[in-house]
Short mmCIF file of C-alpha atoms in Angstrom, two decimals:
data_model
loop_
_atom_site.label_atom_id
_atom_site.label_comp_id
_atom_site.label_asym_id
_atom_site.label_seq_id
_atom_site.Cartn_x
_atom_site.Cartn_y
_atom_site.Cartn_z
CA UNK T 1 -25.32 -37.55 136.86
CA UNK T 2 -22.71 -39.70 135.15
CA UNK T 3 -24.48 -41.81 132.54
CA UNK T 4 -21.27 -43.38 131.26
CA UNK T 5 -18.77 -44.73 133.75
CA UNK T 6 -15.26 -46.02 133.52
CA UNK T 7 -14.50 -47.38 136.95
CA UNK T 8 -10.82 -48.09 136.38
CA UNK T 9 -8.85 -44.86 136.25
CA UNK T 10 -5.68 -46.68 135.22
CA UNK T 11 -4.45 -49.94 133.78
CA UNK T 12 -0.94 -51.32 133.21
CA UNK T 13 -0.26 -54.13 130.77
CA UNK T 14 2.88 -55.81 129.48
CA UNK T 15 3.70 -55.29 125.81
CA UNK T 16 2.25 -58.09 123.70
CA UNK T 17 -0.48 -58.95 126.19
CA UNK T 18 -4.16 -58.08 125.94
CA UNK T 19 -5.51 -54.81 127.31
CA UNK T 20 -9.16 -54.81 128.35
CA UNK T 21 -10.81 -51.50 129.08
CA UNK T 22 -14.31 -51.46 130.51
CA UNK T 23 -17.20 -49.06 130.39
CA UNK T 24 -20.68 -49.17 131.93
CA UNK T 25 -23.68 -47.06 131.07
CA UNK T 26 -27.02 -46.43 132.68
CA UNK T 27 -29.28 -45.26 129.86
CA UNK T 28 -30.69 -48.16 127.86
CA UNK T 29 -31.68 -45.75 125.09
CA UNK T 30 -28.07 -45.22 124.01
CA UNK T 31 -27.77 -46.66 120.52
CA UNK T 32 -24.22 -45.92 119.43
CA UNK T 33 -20.98 -46.30 121.33
CA UNK T 34 -17.46 -45.15 120.60
CA UNK T 35 -13.97 -45.34 121.99
CA UNK T 36 -11.59 -42.43 121.76
CA UNK T 37 -7.89 -42.32 122.57
CA UNK T 38 -6.28 -39.20 123.95
CA UNK T 39 -2.63 -38.27 124.22
CA UNK T 40 -1.55 -35.39 126.48
CA UNK T 41 -2.07 -31.95 124.97
CA UNK T 42 -4.12 -33.36 122.09
CA UNK T 43 -7.82 -33.74 121.45
CA UNK T 44 -9.47 -37.17 121.58
CA UNK T 45 -8.89 -39.32 118.51
CA UNK T 46 -11.63 -41.64 117.29
CA UNK T 47 -10.67 -45.29 117.61
CA UNK T 48 -13.62 -47.60 117.03
CA UNK T 49 -17.40 -47.62 117.33
CA UNK T 50 -20.30 -50.02 117.60
CA UNK T 51 -23.98 -49.75 116.94
CA UNK T 52 -26.44 -51.14 119.47
CA UNK T 53 -27.64 -53.68 116.90
CA UNK T 54 -24.27 -55.41 117.06
CA UNK T 55 -22.41 -57.09 119.88
CA UNK T 56 -18.92 -56.99 118.41
CA UNK T 57 -16.89 -54.84 116.07
CA UNK T 58 -13.30 -55.46 115.12
CA UNK T 59 -10.68 -53.25 113.53
CA UNK T 60 -7.17 -54.63 113.44
CA UNK T 61 -5.85 -54.98 116.97
CA UNK T 62 -8.94 -53.31 118.44
CA UNK T 63 -12.22 -55.05 119.21
CA UNK T 64 -15.20 -53.54 120.95
CA UNK T 65 -17.77 -55.75 122.64
CA UNK T 66 -21.25 -54.63 123.64
CA UNK T 67 -23.43 -56.41 126.18
CA UNK T 68 -26.73 -54.55 126.10
CA UNK T 69 -28.38 -56.56 128.83
CA UNK T 70 -25.56 -55.71 131.21
CA UNK T 71 -25.19 -52.18 129.82
CA UNK T 72 -21.50 -52.88 129.47
CA UNK T 73 -18.95 -52.06 126.80
CA UNK T 74 -15.37 -53.20 126.57
CA UNK T 75 -12.39 -52.48 124.35
CA UNK T 76 -9.83 -55.19 123.76
CA UNK T 77 -6.40 -54.35 122.40
CA UNK T 78 -4.28 -57.28 121.36
CA UNK T 79 -1.38 -57.37 121.19
CA UNK T 80 -0.79 -54.22 123.24
CA UNK T 81 2.02 -51.94 122.11
CA UNK T 82 3.85 -49.15 123.96
CA UNK T 83 2.35 -46.63 121.52
CA UNK T 84 -1.09 -47.58 122.82
CA UNK T 85 -0.27 -45.85 126.12
CA UNK T 86 -2.85 -43.07 126.38
CA UNK T 87 -6.12 -42.20 128.07
CA UNK T 88 -9.08 -44.05 126.61
CA UNK T 89 -12.58 -42.61 126.78
CA UNK T 90 -15.75 -44.45 125.99
CA UNK T 91 -18.68 -42.41 124.73
CA UNK T 92 -22.35 -43.11 124.15
CA UNK T 93 -24.75 -41.42 121.78
CA UNK T 94 -28.44 -41.01 122.45
CA UNK T 95 -29.93 -38.75 119.83
CA UNK T 96 -27.13 -38.28 117.35
CA UNK T 97 -26.67 -34.82 118.77
CA UNK T 98 -24.28 -35.20 121.68
CA UNK T 99 -21.94 -37.75 123.12
CA UNK T 100 -21.77 -38.68 126.78
CA UNK T 101 -18.23 -39.49 127.82
CA UNK T 102 -16.82 -41.57 130.62
CA UNK T 103 -14.06 -40.25 132.85
CA UNK T 104 -11.34 -42.15 131.03
CA UNK T 105 -8.89 -44.96 131.74
CA UNK T 106 -5.18 -44.29 131.52
CA UNK T 107 -3.50 -47.25 129.84
CA UNK T 108 0.23 -47.85 130.24
CA UNK T 109 1.82 -50.52 128.12
CA UNK T 110 5.11 -51.58 129.62
CA UNK T 111 7.83 -52.57 127.14
CA UNK E 1 -3.81 -30.83 107.45
CA UNK E 2 -7.55 -31.20 106.91
CA UNK E 3 -8.49 -31.98 110.51
CA UNK E 4 -10.28 -29.81 113.04
CA UNK E 5 -8.19 -26.84 114.14
CA UNK E 6 -8.58 -24.64 117.20
CA UNK E 7 -7.01 -21.34 118.12
CA UNK E 8 -5.45 -20.37 120.37
CA UNK E 9 -4.05 -23.57 121.84
CA UNK E 10 -3.49 -21.91 125.18
CA UNK E 11 -5.04 -18.86 126.80
CA UNK E 12 -4.20 -17.35 130.17
CA UNK E 13 -6.45 -14.58 131.35
CA UNK E 14 -7.34 -12.71 134.50
CA UNK E 15 -10.65 -13.23 136.21
CA UNK E 16 -13.29 -10.92 134.82
CA UNK E 17 -11.81 -10.68 131.34
CA UNK E 18 -13.57 -11.87 128.19
CA UNK E 19 -12.02 -14.55 125.99
CA UNK E 20 -12.90 -15.89 122.55
CA UNK E 21 -11.87 -19.18 120.99
CA UNK E 22 -12.10 -20.22 117.38
CA UNK E 23 -12.76 -23.60 115.82
CA UNK E 24 -12.37 -24.51 112.15
CA UNK E 25 -14.08 -27.83 111.41
CA UNK E 26 -13.33 -30.35 108.70
CA UNK E 27 -14.54 -28.59 105.58
CA UNK E 28 -17.38 -30.88 104.50
CA UNK E 29 -18.74 -31.40 108.02
CA UNK E 30 -22.01 -29.64 108.69
CA UNK E 31 -22.13 -30.30 112.42
CA UNK E 32 -19.89 -28.58 114.94
CA UNK E 33 -19.77 -29.30 118.67
CA UNK E 34 -18.20 -27.63 121.68
CA UNK E 35 -17.17 -29.62 124.75
CA UNK E 36 -15.41 -28.73 127.97
CA UNK E 37 -13.01 -31.05 129.74
CA UNK E 38 -11.68 -30.59 133.24
CA UNK E 39 -8.95 -32.58 134.93
CA UNK E 40 -9.91 -36.18 135.57
CA UNK E 41 -13.14 -35.93 133.64
CA UNK E 42 -14.27 -36.81 130.18
CA UNK E 43 -15.42 -34.16 127.72
CA UNK E 44 -18.77 -32.59 128.65
CA UNK E 45 -21.12 -31.40 125.94
CA UNK E 46 -21.74 -27.66 125.75
CA UNK E 47 -23.52 -26.98 122.47
CA UNK E 48 -23.73 -27.95 118.83
CA UNK E 49 -24.52 -26.41 115.48
CA UNK E 50 -25.92 -27.86 112.33
CA UNK E 51 -24.72 -25.50 109.64
CA UNK E 52 -25.27 -22.05 111.15
CA UNK E 53 -28.13 -23.04 113.45
CA UNK E 54 -27.40 -23.65 117.12
CA UNK E 55 -29.66 -26.60 117.85
CA UNK E 56 -28.87 -27.61 121.39
CA UNK E 57 -27.28 -26.10 124.48
CA UNK E 58 -26.30 -27.80 127.69
CA UNK E 59 -27.29 -26.37 131.04
CA UNK E 60 -23.52 -26.07 131.58
CA UNK E 61 -23.58 -23.20 129.10
CA UNK E 62 -24.32 -20.29 131.41
CA UNK E 63 -25.38 -16.89 130.11
CA UNK E 64 -21.72 -15.81 130.20
CA UNK E 65 -21.04 -18.25 127.37
CA UNK E 66 -22.04 -17.62 123.79
CA UNK E 67 -21.23 -19.57 120.66
CA UNK E 68 -21.72 -18.61 117.05
CA UNK E 69 -21.26 -20.17 113.67
CA UNK E 70 -22.29 -17.30 111.40
CA UNK E 71 -21.68 -18.81 107.98
CA UNK E 72 -21.90 -22.46 108.84
CA UNK E 73 -18.14 -22.87 108.68
CA UNK E 74 -15.92 -21.80 111.59
CA UNK E 75 -17.31 -21.22 115.06
CA UNK E 76 -16.40 -19.01 117.99
CA UNK E 77 -16.97 -19.59 121.67
CA UNK E 78 -16.89 -16.50 123.87
CA UNK E 79 -16.77 -16.46 127.64
CA UNK E 80 -17.56 -13.15 129.28
CA UNK E 81 -16.43 -12.13 132.76
CA UNK E 82 -14.33 -15.26 133.17
CA UNK E 83 -14.21 -17.02 136.51
CA UNK E 84 -11.60 -19.38 137.89
CA UNK E 85 -14.07 -22.24 137.50
CA UNK E 86 -13.99 -21.68 133.74
CA UNK E 87 -10.43 -23.00 133.63
CA UNK E 88 -10.60 -26.11 131.46
CA UNK E 89 -9.78 -27.54 128.06
CA UNK E 90 -12.34 -26.43 125.49
CA UNK E 91 -12.71 -28.96 122.72
CA UNK E 92 -14.34 -28.55 119.36
CA UNK E 93 -15.50 -31.47 117.22
CA UNK E 94 -17.13 -31.76 113.83
CA UNK E 95 -19.06 -34.43 112.01
CA UNK E 96 -21.37 -35.17 109.17
CA UNK E 97 -24.92 -35.46 110.40
CA UNK E 98 -25.18 -38.17 113.09
CA UNK E 99 -21.77 -39.57 112.35
CA UNK E 100 -18.56 -39.95 114.29
CA UNK E 101 -17.27 -36.73 115.81
CA UNK E 102 -13.69 -35.74 115.10
CA UNK E 103 -12.01 -33.57 117.68
CA UNK E 104 -9.59 -30.70 117.45
CA UNK E 105 -6.56 -30.32 119.73
CA UNK E 106 -8.44 -28.10 122.17
CA UNK E 107 -7.85 -24.70 123.74
CA UNK E 108 -6.58 -24.79 127.29
CA UNK E 109 -7.95 -21.87 129.29
CA UNK E 110 -6.38 -20.80 132.56
CA UNK E 111 -8.17 -18.11 134.54
CA UNK E 112 -5.98 -16.50 137.20
#
């Protein structure tokens, strides 16, 4: 039962353009959401998070948007850089005890 | 490097053998988590500790799996009588209570 879904397994974007990665969830009780970036042969690296009381959080080139009514989360990267090429996972937290991860979106930024 | 470390990074074993992995969390973090990740999937929660107490276990954690954190610092994950289906990346993460989890590099297990 996949409670967090990333329906796009891959995304290609030109360098300098905006990358938009999407994530949907089913459990309305989730109250904290995160994005992680993962390079091959490494563990996931925390990128940015958002609490359910907010609808936007920004950190440099990265902005996360939360639409609670649609149960939808998105990560915007602008401008995209080749070093952003990685697999991006969204995660949702219910109780503060475990994260539920999506299946990941592989982003390729083309120079 | 003060991040989460895991050893070994890679383990190849024959079916039926026992394996043990170690995780050293960030020193001030009192929570430690184990996840499993298979190809094409996101990390799946296995279990977590707060200090030395194991507070939650996923149904994915069969009776062949056991995790310990005896002194509230490092943790071990043991898999007994390994099966080919156990082949995966085993990830450890640590956090302060109810805060962002920081992941280690993982241990890739291959069961032949």
